[in-house]
Coordinates of C-alpha atoms in Angstrom, one line a residue:
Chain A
X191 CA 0.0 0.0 0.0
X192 CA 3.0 2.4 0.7
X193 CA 4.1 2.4 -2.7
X194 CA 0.3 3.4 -3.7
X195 CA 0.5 5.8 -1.6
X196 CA 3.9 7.3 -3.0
X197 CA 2.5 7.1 -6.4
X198 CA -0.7 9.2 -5.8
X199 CA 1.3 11.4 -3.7
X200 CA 3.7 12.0 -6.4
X201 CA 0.7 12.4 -8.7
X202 CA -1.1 15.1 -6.9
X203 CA 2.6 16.9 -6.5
X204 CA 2.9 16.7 -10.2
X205 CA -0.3 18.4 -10.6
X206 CA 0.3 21.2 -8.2
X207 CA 3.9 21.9 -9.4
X208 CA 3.4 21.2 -13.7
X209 CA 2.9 25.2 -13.6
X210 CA 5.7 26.6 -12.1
X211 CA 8.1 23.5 -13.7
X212 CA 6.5 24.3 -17.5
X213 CA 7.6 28.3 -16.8
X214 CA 10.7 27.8 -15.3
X215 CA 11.2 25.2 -18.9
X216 CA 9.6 28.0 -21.0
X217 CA 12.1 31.1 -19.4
X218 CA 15.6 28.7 -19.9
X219 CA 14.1 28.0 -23.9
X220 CA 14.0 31.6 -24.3
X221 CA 17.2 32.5 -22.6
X222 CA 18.7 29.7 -24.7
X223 CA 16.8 31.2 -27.5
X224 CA 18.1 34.5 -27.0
X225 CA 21.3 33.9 -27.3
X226 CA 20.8 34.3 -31.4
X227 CA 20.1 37.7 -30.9
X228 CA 22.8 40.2 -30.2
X229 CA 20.4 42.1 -27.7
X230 CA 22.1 42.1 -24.3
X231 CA 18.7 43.6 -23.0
X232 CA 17.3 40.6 -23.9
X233 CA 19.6 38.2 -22.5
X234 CA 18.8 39.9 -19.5
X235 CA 15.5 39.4 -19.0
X236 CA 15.4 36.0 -20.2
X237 CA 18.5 35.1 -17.9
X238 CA 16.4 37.0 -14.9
X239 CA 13.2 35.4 -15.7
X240 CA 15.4 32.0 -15.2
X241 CA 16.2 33.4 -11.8
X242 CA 13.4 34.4 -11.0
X243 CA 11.3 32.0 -11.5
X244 CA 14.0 29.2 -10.2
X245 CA 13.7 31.0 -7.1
X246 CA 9.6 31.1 -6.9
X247 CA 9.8 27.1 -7.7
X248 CA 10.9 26.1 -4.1
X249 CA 9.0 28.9 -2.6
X250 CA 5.9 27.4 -4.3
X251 CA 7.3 23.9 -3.8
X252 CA 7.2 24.5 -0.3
X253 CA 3.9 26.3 0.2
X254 CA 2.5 23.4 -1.8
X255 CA 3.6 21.1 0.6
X256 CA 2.3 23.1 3.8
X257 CA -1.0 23.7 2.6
X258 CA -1.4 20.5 0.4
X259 CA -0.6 18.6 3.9
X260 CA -2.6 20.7 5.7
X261 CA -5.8 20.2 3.3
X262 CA -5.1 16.4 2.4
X263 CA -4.6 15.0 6.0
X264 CA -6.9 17.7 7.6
X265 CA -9.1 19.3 5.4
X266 CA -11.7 17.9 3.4
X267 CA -10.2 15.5 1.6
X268 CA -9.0 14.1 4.5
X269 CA -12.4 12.4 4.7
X270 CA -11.1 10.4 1.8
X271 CA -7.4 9.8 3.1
X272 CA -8.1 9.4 7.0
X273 CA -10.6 6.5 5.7
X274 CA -8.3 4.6 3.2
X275 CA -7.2 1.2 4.5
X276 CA -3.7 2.1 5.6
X277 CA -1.8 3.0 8.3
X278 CA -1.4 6.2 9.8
X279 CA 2.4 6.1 9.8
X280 CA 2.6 5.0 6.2
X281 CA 0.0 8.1 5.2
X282 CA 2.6 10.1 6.8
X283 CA 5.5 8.6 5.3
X284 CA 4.5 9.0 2.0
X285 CA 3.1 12.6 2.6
X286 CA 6.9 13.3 3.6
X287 CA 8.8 11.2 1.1
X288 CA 6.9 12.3 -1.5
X289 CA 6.9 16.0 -0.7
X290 CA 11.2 15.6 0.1
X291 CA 11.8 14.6 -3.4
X292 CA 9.6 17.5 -5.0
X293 CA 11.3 20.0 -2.7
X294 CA 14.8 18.0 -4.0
X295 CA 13.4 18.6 -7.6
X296 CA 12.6 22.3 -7.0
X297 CA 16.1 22.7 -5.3
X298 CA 17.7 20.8 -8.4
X299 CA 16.2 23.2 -10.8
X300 CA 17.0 26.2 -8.9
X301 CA 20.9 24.9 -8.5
X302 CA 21.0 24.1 -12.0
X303 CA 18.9 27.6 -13.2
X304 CA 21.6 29.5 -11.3
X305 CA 24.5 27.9 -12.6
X306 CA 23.2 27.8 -16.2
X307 CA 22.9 31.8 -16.0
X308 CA 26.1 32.1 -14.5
X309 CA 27.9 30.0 -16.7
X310 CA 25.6 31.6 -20.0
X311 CA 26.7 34.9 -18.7
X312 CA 30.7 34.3 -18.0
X313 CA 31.9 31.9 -21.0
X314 CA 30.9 34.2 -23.6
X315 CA 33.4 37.1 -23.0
X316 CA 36.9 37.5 -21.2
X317 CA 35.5 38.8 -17.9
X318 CA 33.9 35.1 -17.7
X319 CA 37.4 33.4 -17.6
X320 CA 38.7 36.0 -15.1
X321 CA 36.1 35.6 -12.2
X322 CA 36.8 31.4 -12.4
X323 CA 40.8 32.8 -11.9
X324 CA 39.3 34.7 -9.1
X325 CA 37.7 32.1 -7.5
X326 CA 40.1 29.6 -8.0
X327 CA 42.8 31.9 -6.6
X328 CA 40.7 32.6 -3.7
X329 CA 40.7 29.0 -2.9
X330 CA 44.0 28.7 -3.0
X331 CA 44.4 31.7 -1.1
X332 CA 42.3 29.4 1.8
X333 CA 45.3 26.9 1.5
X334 CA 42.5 24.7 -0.6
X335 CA 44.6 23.4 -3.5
X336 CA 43.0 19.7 -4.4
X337 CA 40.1 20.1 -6.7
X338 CA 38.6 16.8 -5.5
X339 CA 38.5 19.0 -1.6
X340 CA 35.9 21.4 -2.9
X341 CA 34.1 18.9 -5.0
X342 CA 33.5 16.7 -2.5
X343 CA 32.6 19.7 0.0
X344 CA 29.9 20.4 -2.5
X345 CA 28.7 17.3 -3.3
X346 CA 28.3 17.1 1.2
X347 CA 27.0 20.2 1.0
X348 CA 24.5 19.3 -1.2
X349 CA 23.3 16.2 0.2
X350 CA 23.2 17.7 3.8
X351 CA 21.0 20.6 2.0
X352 CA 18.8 17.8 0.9
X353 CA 18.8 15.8 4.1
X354 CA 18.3 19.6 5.9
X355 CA 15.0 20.2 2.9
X356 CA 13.7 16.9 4.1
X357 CA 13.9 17.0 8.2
X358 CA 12.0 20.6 7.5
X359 CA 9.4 19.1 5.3
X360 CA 9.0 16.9 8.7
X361 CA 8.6 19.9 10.9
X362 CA 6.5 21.5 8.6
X363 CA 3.9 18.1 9.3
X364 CA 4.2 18.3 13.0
X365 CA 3.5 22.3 13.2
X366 CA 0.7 21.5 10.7
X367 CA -0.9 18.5 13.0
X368 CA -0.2 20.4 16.2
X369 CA -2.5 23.2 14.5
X370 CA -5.0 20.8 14.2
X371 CA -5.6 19.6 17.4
X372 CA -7.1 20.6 20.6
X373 CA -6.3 23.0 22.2
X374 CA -3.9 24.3 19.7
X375 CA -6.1 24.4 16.7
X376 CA -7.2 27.7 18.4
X377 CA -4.4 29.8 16.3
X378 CA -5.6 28.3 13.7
X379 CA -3.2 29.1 9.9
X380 CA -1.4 31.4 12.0
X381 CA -0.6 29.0 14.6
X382 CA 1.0 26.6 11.8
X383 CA 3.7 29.2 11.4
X384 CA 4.1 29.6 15.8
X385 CA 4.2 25.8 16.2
X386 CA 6.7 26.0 12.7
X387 CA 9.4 29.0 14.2
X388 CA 9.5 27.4 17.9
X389 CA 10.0 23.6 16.9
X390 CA 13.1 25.2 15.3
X391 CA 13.7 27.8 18.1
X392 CA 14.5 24.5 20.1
X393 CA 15.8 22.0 17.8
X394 CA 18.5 24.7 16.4
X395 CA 19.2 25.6 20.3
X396 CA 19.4 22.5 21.3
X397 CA 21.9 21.8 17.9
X398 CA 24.0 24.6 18.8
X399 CA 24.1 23.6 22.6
X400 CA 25.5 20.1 21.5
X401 CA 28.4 21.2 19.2
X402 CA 29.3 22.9 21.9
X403 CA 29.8 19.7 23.8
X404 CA 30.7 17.3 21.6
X405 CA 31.5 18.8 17.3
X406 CA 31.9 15.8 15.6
X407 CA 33.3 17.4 11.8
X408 CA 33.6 16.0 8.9
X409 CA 37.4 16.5 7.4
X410 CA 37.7 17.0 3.9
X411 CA 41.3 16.4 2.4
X412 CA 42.8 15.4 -0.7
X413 CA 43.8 12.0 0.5
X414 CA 40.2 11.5 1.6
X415 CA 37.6 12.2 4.4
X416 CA 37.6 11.4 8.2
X417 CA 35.2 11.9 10.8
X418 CA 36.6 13.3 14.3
X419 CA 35.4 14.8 17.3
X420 CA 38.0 18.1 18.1
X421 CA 37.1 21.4 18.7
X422 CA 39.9 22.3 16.4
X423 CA 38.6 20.8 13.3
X424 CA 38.3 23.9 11.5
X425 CA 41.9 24.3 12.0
X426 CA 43.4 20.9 11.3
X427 CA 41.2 20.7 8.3
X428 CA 42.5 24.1 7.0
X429 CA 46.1 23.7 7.9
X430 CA 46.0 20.6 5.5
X431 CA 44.7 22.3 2.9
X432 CA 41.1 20.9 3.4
X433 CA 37.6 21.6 4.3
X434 CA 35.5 20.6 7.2
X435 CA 31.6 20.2 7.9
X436 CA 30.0 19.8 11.2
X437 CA 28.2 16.8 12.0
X438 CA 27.0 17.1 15.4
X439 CA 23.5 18.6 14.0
X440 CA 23.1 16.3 11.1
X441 CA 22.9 13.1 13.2
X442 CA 20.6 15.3 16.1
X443 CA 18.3 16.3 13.7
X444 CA 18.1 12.9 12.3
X445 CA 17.3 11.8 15.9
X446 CA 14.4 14.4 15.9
X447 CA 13.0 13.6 12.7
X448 CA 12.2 10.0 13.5
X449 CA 10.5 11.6 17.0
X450 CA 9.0 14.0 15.1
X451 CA 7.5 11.4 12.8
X452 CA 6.5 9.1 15.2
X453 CA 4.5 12.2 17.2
X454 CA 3.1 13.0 14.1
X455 CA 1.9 9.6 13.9
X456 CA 0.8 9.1 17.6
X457 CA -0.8 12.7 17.6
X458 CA -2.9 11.8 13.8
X459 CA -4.1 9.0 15.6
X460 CA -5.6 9.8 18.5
X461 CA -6.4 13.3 18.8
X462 CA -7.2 14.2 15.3
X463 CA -10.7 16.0 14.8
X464 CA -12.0 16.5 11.0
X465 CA -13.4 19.7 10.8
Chain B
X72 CA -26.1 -12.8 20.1
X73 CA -22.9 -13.8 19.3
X74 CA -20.7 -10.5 18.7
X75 CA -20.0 -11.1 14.9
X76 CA -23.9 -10.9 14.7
X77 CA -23.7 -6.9 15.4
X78 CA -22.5 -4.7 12.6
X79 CA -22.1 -2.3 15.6
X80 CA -21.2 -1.9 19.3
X81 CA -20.7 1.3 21.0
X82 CA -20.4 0.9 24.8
X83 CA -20.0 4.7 26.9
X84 CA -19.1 6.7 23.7
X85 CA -18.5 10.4 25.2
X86 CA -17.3 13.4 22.7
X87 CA -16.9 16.7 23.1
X88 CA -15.5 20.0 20.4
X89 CA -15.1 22.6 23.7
X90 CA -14.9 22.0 27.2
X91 CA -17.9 20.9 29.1
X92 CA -20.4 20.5 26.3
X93 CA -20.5 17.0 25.3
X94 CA -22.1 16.4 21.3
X95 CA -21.9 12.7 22.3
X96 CA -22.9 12.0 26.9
X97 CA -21.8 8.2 27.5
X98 CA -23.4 6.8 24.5
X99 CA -24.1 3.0 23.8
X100 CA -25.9 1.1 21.9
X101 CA -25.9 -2.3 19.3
X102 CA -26.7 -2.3 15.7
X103 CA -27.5 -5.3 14.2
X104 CA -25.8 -7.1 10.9
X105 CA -27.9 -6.5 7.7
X106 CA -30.2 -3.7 8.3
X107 CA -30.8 -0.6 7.2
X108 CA -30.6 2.0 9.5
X109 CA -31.8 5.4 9.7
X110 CA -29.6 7.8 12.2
X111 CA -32.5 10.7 12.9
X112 CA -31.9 13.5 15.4
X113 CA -31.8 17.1 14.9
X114 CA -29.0 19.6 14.1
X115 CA -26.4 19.4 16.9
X116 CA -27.5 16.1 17.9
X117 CA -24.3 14.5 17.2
X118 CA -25.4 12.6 14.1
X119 CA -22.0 13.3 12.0
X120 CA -19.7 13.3 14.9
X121 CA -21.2 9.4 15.4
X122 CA -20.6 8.5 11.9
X123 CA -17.1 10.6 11.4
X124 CA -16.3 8.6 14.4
X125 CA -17.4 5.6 13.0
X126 CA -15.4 5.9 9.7
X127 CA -12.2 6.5 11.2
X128 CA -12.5 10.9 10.9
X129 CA -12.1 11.5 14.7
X130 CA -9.8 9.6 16.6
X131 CA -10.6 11.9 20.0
X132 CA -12.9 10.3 21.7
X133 CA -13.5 8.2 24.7
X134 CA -15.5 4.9 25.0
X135 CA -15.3 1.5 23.4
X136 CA -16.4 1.0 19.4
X137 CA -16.4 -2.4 17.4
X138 CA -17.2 -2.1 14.0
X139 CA -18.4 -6.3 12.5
X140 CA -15.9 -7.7 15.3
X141 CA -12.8 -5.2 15.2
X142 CA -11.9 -1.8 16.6
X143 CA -11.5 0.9 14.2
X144 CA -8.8 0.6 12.3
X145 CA -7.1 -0.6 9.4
X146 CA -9.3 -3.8 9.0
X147 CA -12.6 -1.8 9.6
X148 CA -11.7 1.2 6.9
X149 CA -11.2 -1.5 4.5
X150 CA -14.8 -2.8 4.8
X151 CA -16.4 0.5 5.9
X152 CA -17.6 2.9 3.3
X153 CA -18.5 6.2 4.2
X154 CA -20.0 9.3 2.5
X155 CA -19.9 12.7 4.4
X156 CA -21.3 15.6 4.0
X157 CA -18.9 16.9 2.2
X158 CA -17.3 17.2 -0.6
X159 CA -13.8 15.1 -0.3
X160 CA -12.6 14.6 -3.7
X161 CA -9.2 16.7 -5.1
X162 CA -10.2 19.1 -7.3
X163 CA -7.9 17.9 -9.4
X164 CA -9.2 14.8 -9.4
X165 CA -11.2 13.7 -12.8
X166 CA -13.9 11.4 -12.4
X167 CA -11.5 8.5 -13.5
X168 CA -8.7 9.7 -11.6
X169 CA -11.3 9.1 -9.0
X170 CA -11.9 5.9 -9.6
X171 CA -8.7 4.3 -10.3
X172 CA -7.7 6.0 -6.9
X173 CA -10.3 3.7 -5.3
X174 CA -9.5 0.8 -7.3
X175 CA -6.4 0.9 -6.0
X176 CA -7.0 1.5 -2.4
X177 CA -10.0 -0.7 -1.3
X178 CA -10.4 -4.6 -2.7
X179 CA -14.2 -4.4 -2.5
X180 CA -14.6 -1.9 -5.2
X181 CA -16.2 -2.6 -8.5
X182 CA -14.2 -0.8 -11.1
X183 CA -16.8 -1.5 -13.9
X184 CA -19.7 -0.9 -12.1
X185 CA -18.2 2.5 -11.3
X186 CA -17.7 2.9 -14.9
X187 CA -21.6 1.9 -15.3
X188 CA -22.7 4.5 -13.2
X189 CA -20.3 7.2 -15.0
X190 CA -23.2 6.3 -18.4
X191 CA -25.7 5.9 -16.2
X192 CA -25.6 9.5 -14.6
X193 CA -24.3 11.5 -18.2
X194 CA -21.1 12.2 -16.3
X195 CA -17.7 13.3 -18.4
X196 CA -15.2 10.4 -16.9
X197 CA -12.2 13.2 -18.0
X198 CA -14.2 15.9 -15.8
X199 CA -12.2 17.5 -13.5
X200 CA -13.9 17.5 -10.1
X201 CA -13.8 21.3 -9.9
X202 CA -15.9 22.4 -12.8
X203 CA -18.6 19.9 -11.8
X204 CA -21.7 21.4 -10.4
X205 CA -22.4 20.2 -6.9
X206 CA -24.7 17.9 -7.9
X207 CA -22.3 16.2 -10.3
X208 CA -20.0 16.3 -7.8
X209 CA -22.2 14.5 -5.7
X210 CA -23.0 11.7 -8.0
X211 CA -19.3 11.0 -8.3
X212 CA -19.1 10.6 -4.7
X213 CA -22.2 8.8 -4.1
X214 CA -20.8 6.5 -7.5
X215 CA -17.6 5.7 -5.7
X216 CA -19.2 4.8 -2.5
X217 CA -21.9 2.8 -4.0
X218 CA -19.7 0.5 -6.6
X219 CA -18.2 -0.7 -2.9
X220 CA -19.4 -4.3 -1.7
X221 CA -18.3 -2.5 1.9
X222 CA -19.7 -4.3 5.1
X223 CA -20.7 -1.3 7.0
X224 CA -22.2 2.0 4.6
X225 CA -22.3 5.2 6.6
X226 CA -23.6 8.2 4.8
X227 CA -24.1 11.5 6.0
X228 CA -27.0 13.3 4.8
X229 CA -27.1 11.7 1.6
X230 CA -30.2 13.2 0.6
X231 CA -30.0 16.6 1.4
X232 CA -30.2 19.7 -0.6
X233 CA -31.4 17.9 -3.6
X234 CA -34.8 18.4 -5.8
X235 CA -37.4 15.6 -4.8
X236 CA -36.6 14.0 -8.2
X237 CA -33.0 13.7 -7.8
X238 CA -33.7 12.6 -4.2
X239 CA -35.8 9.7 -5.4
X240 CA -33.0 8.4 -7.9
X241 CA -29.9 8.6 -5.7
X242 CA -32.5 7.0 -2.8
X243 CA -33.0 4.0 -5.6
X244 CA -29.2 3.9 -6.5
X245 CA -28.4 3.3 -2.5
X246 CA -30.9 0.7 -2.4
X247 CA -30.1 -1.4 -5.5
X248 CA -26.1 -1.8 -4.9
X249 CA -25.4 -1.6 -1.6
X250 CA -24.2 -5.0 -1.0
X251 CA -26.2 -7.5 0.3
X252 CA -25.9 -8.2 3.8
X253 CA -24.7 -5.4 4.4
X254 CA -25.5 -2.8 7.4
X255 CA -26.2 0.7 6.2
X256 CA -26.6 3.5 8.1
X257 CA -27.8 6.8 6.8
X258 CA -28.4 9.9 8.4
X259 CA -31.4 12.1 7.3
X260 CA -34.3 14.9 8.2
X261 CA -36.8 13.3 5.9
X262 CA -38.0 10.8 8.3
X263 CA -41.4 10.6 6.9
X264 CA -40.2 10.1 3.0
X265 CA -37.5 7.3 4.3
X266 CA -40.1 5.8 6.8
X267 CA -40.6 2.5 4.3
X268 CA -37.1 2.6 3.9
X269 CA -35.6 1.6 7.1
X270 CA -35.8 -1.4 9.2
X271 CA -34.4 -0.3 12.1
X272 CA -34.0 3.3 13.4
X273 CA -31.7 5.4 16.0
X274 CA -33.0 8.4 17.1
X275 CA -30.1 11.0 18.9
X276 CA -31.3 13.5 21.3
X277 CA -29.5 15.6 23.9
X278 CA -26.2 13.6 23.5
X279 CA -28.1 10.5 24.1
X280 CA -29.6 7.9 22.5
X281 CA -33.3 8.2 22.4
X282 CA -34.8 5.4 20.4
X283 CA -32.9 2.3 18.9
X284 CA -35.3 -0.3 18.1
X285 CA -36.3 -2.0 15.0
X286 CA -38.8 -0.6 12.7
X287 CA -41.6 -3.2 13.3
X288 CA -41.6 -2.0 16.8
X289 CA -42.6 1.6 16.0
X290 CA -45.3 0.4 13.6
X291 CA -46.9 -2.0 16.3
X292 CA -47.2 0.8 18.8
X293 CA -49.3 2.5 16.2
X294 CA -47.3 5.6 15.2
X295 CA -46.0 7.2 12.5
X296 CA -42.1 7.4 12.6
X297 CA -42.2 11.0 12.4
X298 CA -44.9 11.0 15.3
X299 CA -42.2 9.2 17.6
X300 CA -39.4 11.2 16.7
X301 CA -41.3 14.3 17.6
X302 CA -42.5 13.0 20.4
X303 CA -38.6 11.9 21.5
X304 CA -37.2 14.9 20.3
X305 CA -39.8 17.7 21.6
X306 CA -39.5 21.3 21.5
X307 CA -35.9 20.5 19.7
X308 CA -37.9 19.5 16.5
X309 CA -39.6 23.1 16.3
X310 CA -36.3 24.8 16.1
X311 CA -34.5 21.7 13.6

């Protein structure tokens, strides 16, 4: 039933998103497009509307998700998914998983929309070449020689910006069933956004608290990557012409996540009131 | 009786929205397997709540519920079908959308006699949900419901705010394919027009349950079923 669940998730994610995906499509065609036309005014506005629109994807991606929760599991048609023959925790799994890969997709686009305009915009003339020197040279100037260092620090960097997309998404569904409940259903919309900015109040305090005590960090080199708990990672990492990443909130926040989840789950099932 | 014999048990079932106002006061009562059952009571009575309760929409409640032997769950959603008030469906959704999203969730539904009752009631199966009138929107959810061979129908006003001709055709659609066997309950105000049509009857009042007897019963006392509801209900039937 699970993978049902996915696929009619997925479905009804498709159909909110198509919109925004199908501009974001049409604005890169035309900034590809314009390209033929010696008109830098143009190639502006195209390569803004790209931007632009990129940016507005996850925005919508993630207001999509909020309210399409909120209305699915709560709302009306929650008459049709609180009664489906499945249980609770794999309604909420599949809400989650399914709305973590479209915020992944909206991120993806937006990554690859900004580095399309940058690159559209810098390999075309001479200043282009010049601000890779410049950023290559300030690298260096960080003592990070290796090109494999900072390609693997991005390629962290981007997974941990997934992981960090997804563990929100989960937030985002315990704000939205705490709203729903009594007595906090009393705040009603507004009290999605409360319940939202103080379950990461705490969990980011709580984060910060921890790394104070114990900063595991990821240590980037050339020769490869270790994990180690020192509170002079930064420094050891830099000194040997590497890169580090803390770890300390990654593996908390995966701990809250599966609490989250599993309050989400508890709360869905035994104080949850369609309106 | 044995307990599979009872479609429903409900043993001290208290519900309240706010703080000292109970919709539902230490409710209980048995339904029996295979009847049809008409949930009366006026507005406020707690008529919904009981059947949102029933499907598996509100989990906060206190008391003890067993729905044809199980508690409500997983096992009793998958032979419980249940039509609110409301309408539930995506707007999205086309009527086939619809339907394939109930074929693939609920082994008791009929995918071709959904399809049947897309001809019979002139509906667009590539409709989207949300340019349908309420009426048609209606008959897709009523369509869905009914192509179910469910164990347990609850629906929720089913007749309400439609034109007496339309009433009397989604009345005979209910009656011809729900599945045999089968307990149906169906909330309504039209107790007179749906007198013929139960055989057994619960009348809420007050948070309590007033009446719950089988149909034959009212008739051998010698009233109408309208004359015993008022007479359970009193001066609430003036202001319903």
């Amino acid at each position: 039933m699970i993978g049902k669940l996915i696929k009619h998730e997925m479905k009804a994610g498709a159909r909110r998103m198509s919109n925004i995906y199908l501009a974001a499509a049409i604005a890169c065609g035309a900034m590809l497009f314009s390209a033929f036309f010696k008109s830098g005014f143009m190639r502006f506005i195209t390569s803004a509307a790209v931007v632009i629109i990129a940016a507005v994807a996850v925005v919508v991606t993630f207001a999509s998700v909020v309210f399409g929760a909120n209305k699915t599991l709560f709302g009306r048609e929650g008459y049709l998914t609180q009664t489906l023959p499945v249980r609770t925790s794999s309604l909420i799994f599949a809400k989650w998983f399914a709305s973590s890969v479209w915020v992944f997709i909206s991120y993806l686009l937006a990554a690859v929309a900004f580095i399309g305009v940058f690159v559209y915009w810098t390999t075309e003339n001479q200043e282009g070449a010049q601000i890779y020197d410049m950023i290559y040279s300030f690298l260096q100037g960080f003592g990070i020689g290796a090109e494999a260092v900072y390609q693997n620090y991005l390629l962290i960097s981007a997974v941990i910006g997934v992981f960090n997309a997804s563990i929100f998404v989960m937030y985002v569904f315990f704000a939205i069933t705490l709203s729903n409940i009594n007595p906090f259903h009393k705040l009603g919309t507004f009290g999605v956004i409360i319940y939202l900015a103080l379950t990461i109040f705490v969990i980011q305090g709580i984060t910060y608290a921890l790394e104070g005590i114990c900063d595991i960090t990821l240590l980037i080199e050339s020769t490869g990557m270790s994990m180690t708990v020192s509170e002079d990672a930064v420094l050891l990492a830099t000194q040997a012409g590497g890169m580090s990443i803390g770890f300390t909130g990654v593996y908390f926040k995966t701990i809250v996540t599966v609490f989250l989840y599993i309050l989400t789950v508890q709360l869905t099932e035994t104080k949850i009131n369609l309106k | 009786m044995a307990e599979m014999e009872y479609a429903i048990k409900v043993r001290n079932l208290k519900k309240s929205y706010t703080k000292g106002r109970l919709i539902l006061d230490d409710v209980s009562f048995d339904i029996p397997a295979g009847k049809i059952v008409g949930l009366l009571g006026p507005n406020g009575c707690g008529k919904t709540t009981l059947l949102k309760i029933l499907s598996g929409c509100i989990h906060d409640y206190s008391g003890k519920i067993i729905i044809n032997g199980n508690v409500p769950g997983v096992v009793t959603k998958a032979t419980t079908a249940f039509l609110p008030d409301t309408t539930y469906l995506s707007e999205y959704f086309r009527t086939i959308d619809a339907i394939d999203y109930f074929n693939d969730f609920f082994y008791d539904f009929d995918k071709v006699k959904a399809l049947e009752f897309v001809s019979r009631f002139n509906l667009d199966p590539k409709q989207k949900i949300k340019t349908m009138s309420k009426g048609m929107q209606e008959k897709v959810q009523l369509l869905l419901i009914m192509s179910r061979a469910a164990r347990l129908y609850l629906l929720d006003e089913p007749l309400g705010g439609v034109d007496p001709a339309a009433r009397e055709s989604i009345l005979n659609v209910i009656m011809e394919n729900y599945a045999e066997k089968s307990t149906l309950m169906l909330s309504t105000h039209m107790v007179n027009d749906l007198e013929s049509t139960f055989n057994h009857v619960l009348i809420l009042g007050h948070g309590k349950v007033l009446v719950n007897t089988a149909i034959d019963n009212v008739r051998s006392s010698g009233k109408s079923l309208e004359q015993v509801f008022k007479e359970v209900i009193g001066n609430d039937w003036e202001v319903d």
